[in-house]
PDB file of C-alpha atoms in Angstrom:
ATOM      1  CA  GLY T  17     -97.104  86.588  -2.553  1.00  0.00           C
ATOM      2  CA  GLY T  18     -93.865  88.396  -3.309  1.00  0.00           C
ATOM      3  CA  ARG T  19     -93.521  89.772   0.204  1.00  0.00           C
ATOM      4  CA  GLY T  20     -93.781  86.268   1.684  1.00  0.00           C
ATOM      5  CA  LEU T  21     -91.128  84.926  -0.682  1.00  0.00           C
ATOM      6  CA  LEU T  22     -88.823  87.806   0.185  1.00  0.00           C
ATOM      7  CA  ALA T  23     -89.300  87.170   3.916  1.00  0.00           C
ATOM      8  CA  LEU T  24     -88.604  83.465   3.390  1.00  0.00           C
ATOM      9  CA  ALA T  25     -85.423  84.226   1.431  1.00  0.00           C
ATOM     10  CA  VAL T  26     -84.185  86.643   4.118  1.00  0.00           C
ATOM     11  CA  ALA T  27     -84.954  84.158   6.894  1.00  0.00           C
ATOM     12  CA  SER T  28     -83.194  81.341   5.017  1.00  0.00           C
ATOM     13  CA  GLY T  29     -80.131  83.510   4.405  1.00  0.00           C
ATOM     14  CA  ALA T  30     -79.989  84.494   8.055  1.00  0.00           C
ATOM     15  CA  ALA T  31     -80.266  80.850   9.124  1.00  0.00           C
ATOM     16  CA  VAL T  32     -77.414  79.816   6.814  1.00  0.00           C
ATOM     17  CA  TRP T  33     -75.231  82.685   8.049  1.00  0.00           C
ATOM     18  CA  ALA T  34     -75.998  81.849  11.707  1.00  0.00           C
ATOM     19  CA  THR T  35     -75.118  78.190  11.136  1.00  0.00           C
ATOM     20  CA  TRP T  36     -71.807  79.191   9.555  1.00  0.00           C
ATOM     21  CA  ALA T  37     -70.971  81.784  12.233  1.00  0.00           C
ATOM     22  CA  VAL T  38     -71.848  79.604  15.229  1.00  0.00           C
ATOM     23  CA  LEU T  39     -71.048  76.064  14.135  1.00  0.00           C
ATOM     24  CA  LEU T  40     -68.487  76.156  11.373  1.00  0.00           C
ATOM     25  CA  MET T  41     -66.493  79.385  11.524  1.00  0.00           C
ATOM     26  CA  PRO T  42     -64.801  78.790  14.938  1.00  0.00           C
ATOM     27  CA  GLY T  43     -62.604  76.070  13.439  1.00  0.00           C
ATOM     28  CA  PHE T  44     -61.262  78.475  10.811  1.00  0.00           C
ATOM     29  CA  ARG T  45     -60.249  81.494  12.889  1.00  0.00           C
ATOM     30  CA  ARG T  46     -56.529  80.705  13.000  1.00  0.00           C
ATOM     31  CA  VAL T  47     -56.235  78.995   9.630  1.00  0.00           C
ATOM     32  CA  PRO T  48     -54.935  80.987   6.625  1.00  0.00           C
ATOM     33  CA  LEU T  49     -57.667  81.625   4.064  1.00  0.00           C
ATOM     34  CA  ARG T  50     -56.019  79.529   1.332  1.00  0.00           C
ATOM     35  CA  LEU T  51     -55.885  76.522   3.668  1.00  0.00           C
ATOM     36  CA  GLN T  52     -59.430  76.720   4.985  1.00  0.00           C
ATOM     37  CA  VAL T  53     -61.590  73.697   4.254  1.00  0.00           C
ATOM     38  CA  PRO T  54     -65.364  73.944   4.668  1.00  0.00           C
ATOM     39  CA  TYR T  55     -67.086  71.057   6.431  1.00  0.00           C
ATOM     40  CA  GLN T  56     -68.682  68.642   4.010  1.00  0.00           C
ATOM     41  CA  PRO T  57     -69.655  65.231   5.382  1.00  0.00           C
ATOM     42  CA  SER T  58     -68.416  62.165   3.523  1.00  0.00           C
ATOM     43  CA  SER T  59     -71.084  60.186   1.696  1.00  0.00           C
ATOM     44  CA  PRO T  60     -71.637  56.484   2.474  1.00  0.00           C
ATOM     45  CA  GLY T  61     -70.005  55.641  -0.875  1.00  0.00           C
ATOM     46  CA  GLN T  62     -66.915  57.722  -0.093  1.00  0.00           C
ATOM     47  CA  VAL T  63     -66.603  56.084   3.324  1.00  0.00           C
ATOM     48  CA  ALA T  64     -66.994  52.564   1.856  1.00  0.00           C
ATOM     49  CA  ASN T  65     -64.449  53.218  -0.899  1.00  0.00           C
ATOM     50  CA  THR T  66     -61.945  54.742   1.522  1.00  0.00           C
ATOM     51  CA  LEU T  67     -62.121  51.804   3.886  1.00  0.00           C
ATOM     52  CA  ALA T  68     -61.937  49.335   0.983  1.00  0.00           C
ATOM     53  CA  LEU T  69     -58.567  50.850   0.016  1.00  0.00           C
ATOM     54  CA  LEU T  70     -57.378  50.375   3.618  1.00  0.00           C
ATOM     55  CA  ARG T  71     -58.696  46.809   4.006  1.00  0.00           C
ATOM     56  CA  GLY T  72     -56.122  44.361   5.328  1.00  0.00           C
ATOM     57  CA  ARG T  73     -53.813  47.090   6.619  1.00  0.00           C
ATOM     58  CA  ALA T  74     -52.773  47.674  10.225  1.00  0.00           C
ATOM     59  CA  GLY T  75     -51.293  50.438  12.330  1.00  0.00           C
ATOM     60  CA  LYS T  76     -52.172  53.924  13.468  1.00  0.00           C
ATOM     61  CA  THR T  77     -54.853  55.522  11.304  1.00  0.00           C
ATOM     62  CA  VAL T  78     -55.554  59.258  11.263  1.00  0.00           C
ATOM     63  CA  ASP T  79     -58.128  61.395   9.491  1.00  0.00           C
ATOM     64  CA  LEU T  80     -56.819  64.906   8.850  1.00  0.00           C
ATOM     65  CA  GLY T  81     -59.776  67.262   9.224  1.00  0.00           C
ATOM     66  CA  SER T  82     -62.001  64.532  10.638  1.00  0.00           C
ATOM     67  CA  GLY T  83     -65.239  66.552  10.713  1.00  0.00           C
ATOM     68  CA  ASP T  84     -68.031  64.569  12.363  1.00  0.00           C
ATOM     69  CA  GLY T  85     -65.805  61.510  12.810  1.00  0.00           C
ATOM     70  CA  ARG T  86     -67.541  59.038  10.515  1.00  0.00           C
ATOM     71  CA  LEU T  87     -64.330  57.898   8.763  1.00  0.00           C
ATOM     72  CA  VAL T  88     -62.502  57.374  12.067  1.00  0.00           C
ATOM     73  CA  LEU T  89     -65.393  55.310  13.453  1.00  0.00           C
ATOM     74  CA  GLU T  90     -65.512  53.133  10.343  1.00  0.00           C
ATOM     75  CA  ALA T  91     -61.731  52.680  10.439  1.00  0.00           C
ATOM     76  CA  TYR T  92     -61.998  51.466  14.040  1.00  0.00           C
ATOM     77  CA  LYS T  93     -64.831  49.092  13.119  1.00  0.00           C
ATOM     78  CA  GLN T  94     -62.598  47.664  10.381  1.00  0.00           C
ATOM     79  CA  GLY T  95     -59.861  46.967  12.942  1.00  0.00           C
ATOM     80  CA  LEU T  96     -57.536  49.895  12.204  1.00  0.00           C
ATOM     81  CA  ARG T  97     -56.182  50.840  15.610  1.00  0.00           C
ATOM     82  CA  PRO T  98     -55.453  53.244  17.073  1.00  0.00           C
ATOM     83  CA  ALA T  99     -57.881  55.379  15.065  1.00  0.00           C
ATOM     84  CA  LEU T 100     -57.983  59.120  15.583  1.00  0.00           C
ATOM     85  CA  GLY T 101     -59.044  62.349  13.959  1.00  0.00           C
ATOM     86  CA  TYR T 102     -57.604  65.842  13.988  1.00  0.00           C
ATOM     87  CA  GLU T 103     -60.150  68.646  13.760  1.00  0.00           C
ATOM     88  CA  LEU T 104     -60.050  72.346  14.689  1.00  0.00           C
ATOM     89  CA  ASN T 105     -63.774  73.016  14.850  1.00  0.00           C
ATOM     90  CA  PRO T 106     -64.987  72.495  18.450  1.00  0.00           C
ATOM     91  CA  TRP T 107     -68.594  71.874  17.368  1.00  0.00           C
ATOM     92  CA  LEU T 108     -67.562  69.115  14.998  1.00  0.00           C
ATOM     93  CA  LEU T 109     -65.362  67.610  17.725  1.00  0.00           C
ATOM     94  CA  CYS T 110     -68.399  67.503  20.010  1.00  0.00           C
ATOM     95  CA  LEU T 111     -70.445  65.854  17.268  1.00  0.00           C
ATOM     96  CA  ALA T 112     -67.681  63.291  16.578  1.00  0.00           C
ATOM     97  CA  ASN T 113     -67.379  62.428  20.271  1.00  0.00           C
ATOM     98  CA  TYR T 114     -71.160  62.087  20.540  1.00  0.00           C
ATOM     99  CA  ARG T 115     -71.195  59.741  17.528  1.00  0.00           C
ATOM    100  CA  ALA T 116     -68.387  57.674  19.115  1.00  0.00           C
ATOM    101  CA  TRP T 117     -70.304  57.471  22.405  1.00  0.00           C
ATOM    102  CA  LYS T 118     -73.523  56.498  20.599  1.00  0.00           C
ATOM    103  CA  ALA T 119     -71.669  53.748  18.682  1.00  0.00           C
ATOM    104  CA  GLY T 120     -70.137  52.403  21.905  1.00  0.00           C
ATOM    105  CA  TYR T 121     -66.598  53.482  20.987  1.00  0.00           C
ATOM    106  CA  HIS T 122     -66.114  56.265  23.557  1.00  0.00           C
ATOM    107  CA  GLY T 123     -62.543  55.987  24.833  1.00  0.00           C
ATOM    108  CA  LYS T 124     -61.614  53.618  21.987  1.00  0.00           C
ATOM    109  CA  VAL T 125     -61.240  56.280  19.283  1.00  0.00           C
ATOM    110  CA  SER T 126     -59.810  59.785  19.729  1.00  0.00           C
ATOM    111  CA  PHE T 127     -60.754  63.149  18.279  1.00  0.00           C
ATOM    112  CA  LEU T 128     -58.191  65.833  19.007  1.00  0.00           C
ATOM    113  CA  LYS T 129     -58.384  69.590  18.564  1.00  0.00           C
ATOM    114  CA  LYS T 130     -55.043  69.978  16.831  1.00  0.00           C
ATOM    115  CA  ASP T 131     -53.806  71.795  13.772  1.00  0.00           C
ATOM    116  CA  LEU T 132     -52.843  69.163  11.198  1.00  0.00           C
ATOM    117  CA  TRP T 133     -49.843  71.298  10.182  1.00  0.00           C
ATOM    118  CA  LYS T 134     -48.404  71.046  13.695  1.00  0.00           C
ATOM    119  CA  VAL T 135     -48.857  67.337  14.427  1.00  0.00           C
ATOM    120  CA  ASN T 136     -46.107  64.799  13.800  1.00  0.00           C
ATOM    121  CA  LEU T 137     -47.321  62.023  11.499  1.00  0.00           C
ATOM    122  CA  SER T 138     -44.145  59.899  11.579  1.00  0.00           C
ATOM    123  CA  ASP T 139     -45.850  57.023  13.432  1.00  0.00           C
ATOM    124  CA  CYS T 140     -48.909  56.870  11.145  1.00  0.00           C
ATOM    125  CA  ARG T 141     -49.425  53.964   8.769  1.00  0.00           C
ATOM    126  CA  ASN T 142     -52.768  55.064   7.289  1.00  0.00           C
ATOM    127  CA  VAL T 143     -53.756  58.658   6.593  1.00  0.00           C
ATOM    128  CA  ILE T 144     -57.182  59.763   5.343  1.00  0.00           C
ATOM    129  CA  VAL T 145     -57.397  63.140   3.622  1.00  0.00           C
ATOM    130  CA  PHE T 146     -60.723  64.671   2.511  1.00  0.00           C
ATOM    131  CA  LEU T 147     -59.481  68.228   2.061  1.00  0.00           C
ATOM    132  CA  ALA T 148     -59.712  70.983  -0.557  1.00  0.00           C
ATOM    133  CA  PRO T 149     -57.400  71.096  -3.602  1.00  0.00           C
ATOM    134  CA  SER T 150     -55.571  74.191  -2.290  1.00  0.00           C
ATOM    135  CA  VAL T 151     -54.373  72.196   0.728  1.00  0.00           C
ATOM    136  CA  LYS T 152     -52.980  69.247  -1.235  1.00  0.00           C
ATOM    137  CA  PRO T 153     -49.616  70.691  -2.465  1.00  0.00           C
ATOM    138  CA  PRO T 154     -48.366  71.884   0.960  1.00  0.00           C
ATOM    139  CA  LEU T 155     -49.791  68.753   2.590  1.00  0.00           C
ATOM    140  CA  ALA T 156     -47.952  66.557   0.071  1.00  0.00           C
ATOM    141  CA  THR T 157     -44.676  68.144   1.211  1.00  0.00           C
ATOM    142  CA  LYS T 158     -45.500  67.453   4.871  1.00  0.00           C
ATOM    143  CA  LEU T 159     -46.525  63.855   4.201  1.00  0.00           C
ATOM    144  CA  LEU T 160     -43.380  63.159   2.162  1.00  0.00           C
ATOM    145  CA  ALA T 161     -41.222  64.547   4.965  1.00  0.00           C
ATOM    146  CA  GLU T 162     -42.924  62.706   7.837  1.00  0.00           C
ATOM    147  CA  LEU T 163     -44.618  59.454   6.815  1.00  0.00           C
ATOM    148  CA  PRO T 164     -42.773  56.127   6.823  1.00  0.00           C
ATOM    149  CA  ASP T 165     -42.316  54.178   3.578  1.00  0.00           C
ATOM    150  CA  ASP T 166     -44.990  51.633   4.513  1.00  0.00           C
ATOM    151  CA  ALA T 167     -47.667  54.300   4.997  1.00  0.00           C
ATOM    152  CA  ARG T 168     -50.683  54.636   2.735  1.00  0.00           C
ATOM    153  CA  VAL T 169     -52.554  57.889   2.120  1.00  0.00           C
ATOM    154  CA  VAL T 170     -56.159  57.767   0.906  1.00  0.00           C
ATOM    155  CA  ALA T 171     -57.533  60.987  -0.569  1.00  0.00           C
ATOM    156  CA  GLY T 172     -61.193  61.661  -1.193  1.00  0.00           C
ATOM    157  CA  ARG T 173     -62.922  64.222  -3.433  1.00  0.00           C
ATOM    158  CA  TYR T 174     -59.659  65.520  -4.920  1.00  0.00           C
ATOM    159  CA  PRO T 175     -56.422  63.637  -5.722  1.00  0.00           C
ATOM    160  CA  PHE T 176     -52.933  64.866  -4.955  1.00  0.00           C
ATOM    161  CA  PRO T 177     -52.015  66.661  -8.201  1.00  0.00           C
ATOM    162  CA  SER T 178     -48.334  65.682  -8.325  1.00  0.00           C
ATOM    163  CA  TRP T 179     -48.657  62.065  -7.137  1.00  0.00           C
ATOM    164  CA  THR T 180     -49.551  58.946  -9.116  1.00  0.00           C
ATOM    165  CA  PRO T 181     -52.047  56.790  -7.201  1.00  0.00           C
ATOM    166  CA  SER T 182     -51.260  53.142  -6.442  1.00  0.00           C
ATOM    167  CA  SER T 183     -54.963  52.400  -6.816  1.00  0.00           C
ATOM    168  CA  THR T 184     -58.307  54.143  -7.079  1.00  0.00           C
ATOM    169  CA  LEU T 185     -61.894  53.162  -6.433  1.00  0.00           C
ATOM    170  CA  GLY T 186     -65.252  54.653  -7.405  1.00  0.00           C
ATOM    171  CA  GLN T 187     -66.239  57.308  -9.910  1.00  0.00           C
ATOM    172  CA  GLY T 188     -67.279  60.948  -9.792  1.00  0.00           C
ATOM    173  CA  LEU T 189     -67.830  62.281  -6.280  1.00  0.00           C
ATOM    174  CA  GLU T 190     -67.427  58.783  -4.819  1.00  0.00           C
ATOM    175  CA  GLN T 191     -63.890  58.346  -6.179  1.00  0.00           C
ATOM    176  CA  VAL T 192     -60.971  57.921  -3.777  1.00  0.00           C
ATOM    177  CA  TRP T 193     -57.244  57.566  -4.490  1.00  0.00           C
ATOM    178  CA  ALA T 194     -54.651  55.527  -2.560  1.00  0.00           C
ATOM    179  CA  TYR T 195     -50.978  56.479  -2.490  1.00  0.00           C
ATOM    180  CA  ASP T 196     -48.253  54.224  -1.106  1.00  0.00           C
ATOM    181  CA  MET T 197     -45.474  56.411   0.229  1.00  0.00           C
ATOM    182  CA  LYS T 198     -42.647  54.149  -0.941  1.00  0.00           C
ATOM    183  CA  GLU T 199     -43.883  54.513  -4.532  1.00  0.00           C
ATOM    184  CA  VAL T 200     -44.518  58.249  -4.154  1.00  0.00           C
ATOM    185  CA  ARG T 201     -40.953  58.754  -2.898  1.00  0.00           C
ATOM    186  CA  ARG T 202     -39.486  56.637  -5.687  1.00  0.00           C
ATOM    187  CA  GLU T 203     -41.357  58.710  -8.272  1.00  0.00           C
ATOM    188  CA  ALA T 204     -40.320  61.993  -6.606  1.00  0.00           C
ATOM    189  CA  GLN T 205     -36.649  60.922  -6.532  1.00  0.00           C
ATOM    190  CA  GLY T 206     -36.819  59.924 -10.217  1.00  0.00           C
ATOM    191  CA  SER T 207     -38.302  63.306 -11.127  1.00  0.00           C
ATOM    192  CA  ALA T 208     -35.608  65.109  -9.110  1.00  0.00           C
ATOM    193  CA  GLN T 209     -32.839  63.173 -10.855  1.00  0.00           C
ATOM    194  CA  GLU T 210     -34.320  63.904 -14.296  1.00  0.00           C
ATOM    195  CA  SER T 211     -34.477  67.622 -13.535  1.00  0.00           C
ATOM    196  CA  GLN T 212     -30.786  67.636 -12.534  1.00  0.00           C
ATOM    197  CA  VAL T 213     -29.704  66.085 -15.851  1.00  0.00           C
TER     198      VAL T 213
END
């Protein structure tokens, strides 16, 4: 009856809290609250659309906040090398490395425990970003400052609010947006010149 439902609700709440505290929270301890991004695995459609927007490209590919590593593994399978992910959560890093080992890619892809705000992205040609909307404005500044003109950024779940995408694929939750840095810079320079006039 009612007592059983209450016990079930309490047990479920405790299980969710324990999962958060043990598995997910460690990656957030040193990250400011407004820049925290909860782990949410990419769907097969999001992965397929992301890699479709990177098809035919070459060069170093990074996933910022790589979670369980599925996008990095698919990038490697598609021939994007080197392929690596940056992730703060040690449990997700373990899961990503296990998935790489299981797929036969151990030692071929890299998952590094590094803060994405502290890594230098100047040698990256392809950047994957599945992060929360609050992270996008400061990340846009970093990407503009560091990425080369021939780099492409693919964002999932949420677009960069101040950038115009070069292309997009999918609809709803499956939608992803591609941004070519040369075009993003050209648009930013045009906006800066207009504001000075």
